[in-house]
C-alpha cells in the first residue's frame, strides 16, 4: 500500500521542488515564453489582417478590372458601330454621287443629242433650201432662156398679182 499512498516527506519535497521550479520558471522563463507567445499571436493576427486586406484589394482590383473590361467592350462596340455607320454613309454618299453624276451625264447626253439633232435639222433645211434654189434657178434658166417664155411668165405673174 505504500505505493498507493506516498509518504509525507516525499510529498513535502515534491511540493518544494515544484514551488522552486515554478518560481524559477516564473522568474526567468515565464515572461519570455509569454512574450514569445504574444509576439507569435500578434504576428499571426497581423498576417491574418494582411491576408484579409490583400483579399479585399484583390476583390477591388478584380472589380476594377471587370469594370475596365466592360468599358473597353462598350467602347469597342461604339467604335465598331461608328465605323459601320461611317462606312455605310460613305457608300451611300458614293452611290448618291454616282447616281447624280449618271443623271447629269444622261441630261448632258440628251442635250448633246438634241443639239446635234437641231444642227442636223438645220443643215438639212439649209441643204434643202440650197437645193431648192439651185433647182429653181435651173428651172428658171431653162424657162427664161426663151424670150417668149419670159414674156409668158411675166404675164402670169402680173395676172396673179392683180388677182390677189
Coordinates of C-alpha atoms in Angstrom, one line a residue:
X1 CA 0.0 0.0 0.0
X2 CA 2.9 2.3 0.3
X3 CA 3.0 2.6 -3.4
X4 CA -0.5 3.9 -3.5
X5 CA -0.2 6.3 -0.6
X6 CA 3.0 8.3 -0.7
X7 CA 4.8 9.4 2.4
X8 CA 4.7 12.9 3.9
X9 CA 8.4 13.5 3.2
X10 CA 8.0 12.7 -0.4
X11 CA 5.0 15.0 -0.8
X12 CA 6.9 17.8 1.0
X13 CA 9.9 17.5 -1.2
X14 CA 7.8 17.3 -4.3
X15 CA 5.9 20.4 -3.3
X16 CA 9.2 22.2 -2.5
X17 CA 10.7 21.1 -5.8
X18 CA 7.5 22.1 -7.7
X19 CA 7.5 25.6 -6.0
X20 CA 11.2 26.1 -6.8
X21 CA 10.6 25.1 -10.4
X22 CA 7.5 27.3 -10.5
X23 CA 9.5 30.2 -9.0
X24 CA 12.4 29.7 -11.5
X25 CA 10.0 29.4 -14.4
X26 CA 8.0 32.4 -13.4
X27 CA 11.2 34.4 -12.7
X28 CA 13.2 33.5 -15.8
X29 CA 11.1 31.6 -18.3
X30 CA 7.5 32.7 -17.9
X31 CA 7.9 36.2 -19.2
X32 CA 10.0 35.3 -22.3
X33 CA 7.6 32.4 -23.1
X34 CA 4.6 34.6 -22.7
X35 CA 6.3 37.4 -24.6
X36 CA 7.1 34.9 -27.4
X37 CA 3.6 33.6 -27.4
X38 CA 2.2 37.2 -27.5
X39 CA 4.5 38.1 -30.3
X40 CA 3.6 35.0 -32.2
X41 CA -0.1 35.7 -31.6
X42 CA 0.4 39.3 -32.8
X43 CA 2.3 38.2 -35.9
X44 CA -0.5 35.7 -36.7
X45 CA -3.2 38.4 -36.2
X46 CA -1.1 40.8 -38.4
X47 CA -0.7 38.1 -41.0
X48 CA -4.5 37.4 -41.0
X49 CA -5.2 41.2 -41.2
X50 CA -2.8 41.5 -44.1
X51 CA -4.3 38.5 -45.8
X52 CA -7.8 40.0 -45.4
X53 CA -6.6 43.3 -46.6
X54 CA -4.9 41.6 -49.6
X55 CA -8.1 39.7 -50.3
X56 CA -10.1 42.9 -50.2
X57 CA -7.6 44.6 -52.5
X58 CA -7.8 41.7 -54.9
X59 CA -11.6 41.8 -54.9
X60 CA -11.3 45.6 -55.6
X61 CA -8.8 45.1 -58.3
X62 CA -10.9 42.3 -59.8
X63 CA -14.0 44.6 -59.8
X64 CA -11.9 47.4 -61.3
X65 CA -10.6 45.1 -64.0
X66 CA -14.1 43.8 -64.8
X67 CA -15.4 47.4 -64.9
X68 CA -12.5 48.4 -67.2
X69 CA -13.2 45.3 -69.4
X70 CA -16.9 46.2 -69.6
X71 CA -16.0 49.8 -70.5
X72 CA -13.5 48.6 -73.1
X73 CA -16.2 46.3 -74.6
X74 CA -18.6 49.2 -74.7
X75 CA -16.0 51.5 -76.3
X76 CA -15.2 48.7 -78.9
X77 CA -18.9 48.3 -79.7
X78 CA -19.3 52.0 -80.0
X79 CA -16.2 52.3 -82.3
X80 CA -17.5 49.4 -84.5
X81 CA -20.9 50.9 -84.7
X82 CA -19.5 54.3 -85.7
X83 CA -17.2 52.7 -88.2
X84 CA -20.1 50.7 -89.7
X85 CA -22.2 53.9 -89.9
X86 CA -19.3 55.8 -91.4
X87 CA -18.8 53.1 -94.0
X88 CA -22.5 52.9 -94.8
X89 CA -22.6 56.7 -95.1
X90 CA -19.6 56.7 -97.4
X91 CA -21.1 54.0 -99.5
X92 CA -24.5 55.8 -99.6
X93 CA -22.7 59.1 -100.4
X94 CA -20.7 57.5 -103.2
X95 CA -23.9 55.8 -104.5
X96 CA -25.8 59.1 -104.4
X97 CA -22.9 60.9 -106.1
X98 CA -22.7 58.2 -108.8
X99 CA -26.5 58.5 -109.3
X100 CA -26.3 62.3 -109.6
X101 CA -23.3 62.1 -111.9
X102 CA -25.1 59.5 -114.0
X103 CA -28.2 61.6 -114.2
X104 CA -26.1 64.7 -115.0
X105 CA -24.4 62.7 -117.8
X106 CA -27.7 61.5 -119.1
X107 CA -29.0 65.1 -119.2
X108 CA -25.9 66.2 -120.9
X109 CA -26.1 63.4 -123.4
X110 CA -29.8 64.3 -124.1
X111 CA -28.9 67.9 -124.5
X112 CA -26.0 67.0 -126.8
X113 CA -28.3 64.7 -128.8
X114 CA -30.9 67.4 -129.1
X115 CA -28.3 70.0 -130.1
X116 CA -26.9 67.5 -132.7
X117 CA -30.5 66.8 -133.9
X118 CA -31.2 70.6 -134.2
X119 CA -27.9 71.1 -136.0
X120 CA -28.7 68.2 -138.4
X121 CA -32.2 69.5 -139.0
X122 CA -30.8 73.0 -139.6
X123 CA -28.3 71.6 -142.0
X124 CA -30.9 69.5 -143.8
X125 CA -33.1 72.6 -144.1
X126 CA -30.2 74.6 -145.4
X127 CA -29.3 71.9 -147.8
X128 CA -33.0 71.6 -148.9
X129 CA -33.2 75.4 -149.3
X130 CA -29.9 75.4 -151.3
X131 CA -31.1 72.6 -153.4
X132 CA -34.4 74.2 -153.9
X133 CA -32.7 77.4 -155.0
X134 CA -30.4 75.6 -157.4
X135 CA -33.4 73.6 -158.8
X136 CA -35.4 76.8 -159.1
X137 CA -32.5 78.6 -160.7
X138 CA -32.0 75.8 -163.2
X139 CA -35.8 75.7 -164.0
X140 CA -35.9 79.5 -164.4
X141 CA -32.9 79.5 -166.6
X142 CA -34.4 76.8 -168.8
X143 CA -37.7 78.6 -169.0
X144 CA -36.3 82.0 -169.3
X145 CA -33.8 81.1 -172.0
X146 CA -36.5 81.7 -174.5
X147 CA -37.9 85.3 -174.9
X148 CA -41.4 84.1 -175.4
X149 CA -41.3 82.0 -172.3
X150 CA -40.0 85.1 -170.3
X151 CA -42.9 87.2 -171.5
X152 CA -45.5 84.5 -170.8
X153 CA -44.0 84.1 -167.3
X154 CA -44.1 87.8 -166.7
X155 CA -47.7 87.9 -167.8
X156 CA -48.6 85.1 -165.5
X157 CA -47.0 86.9 -162.5
X158 CA -48.9 90.1 -163.4
X159 CA -52.2 88.3 -163.5
X160 CA -51.6 86.6 -160.2
X161 CA -50.5 89.8 -158.5
X162 CA -53.6 91.7 -159.8
X163 CA -55.9 88.9 -158.8
X164 CA -54.6 88.8 -155.2

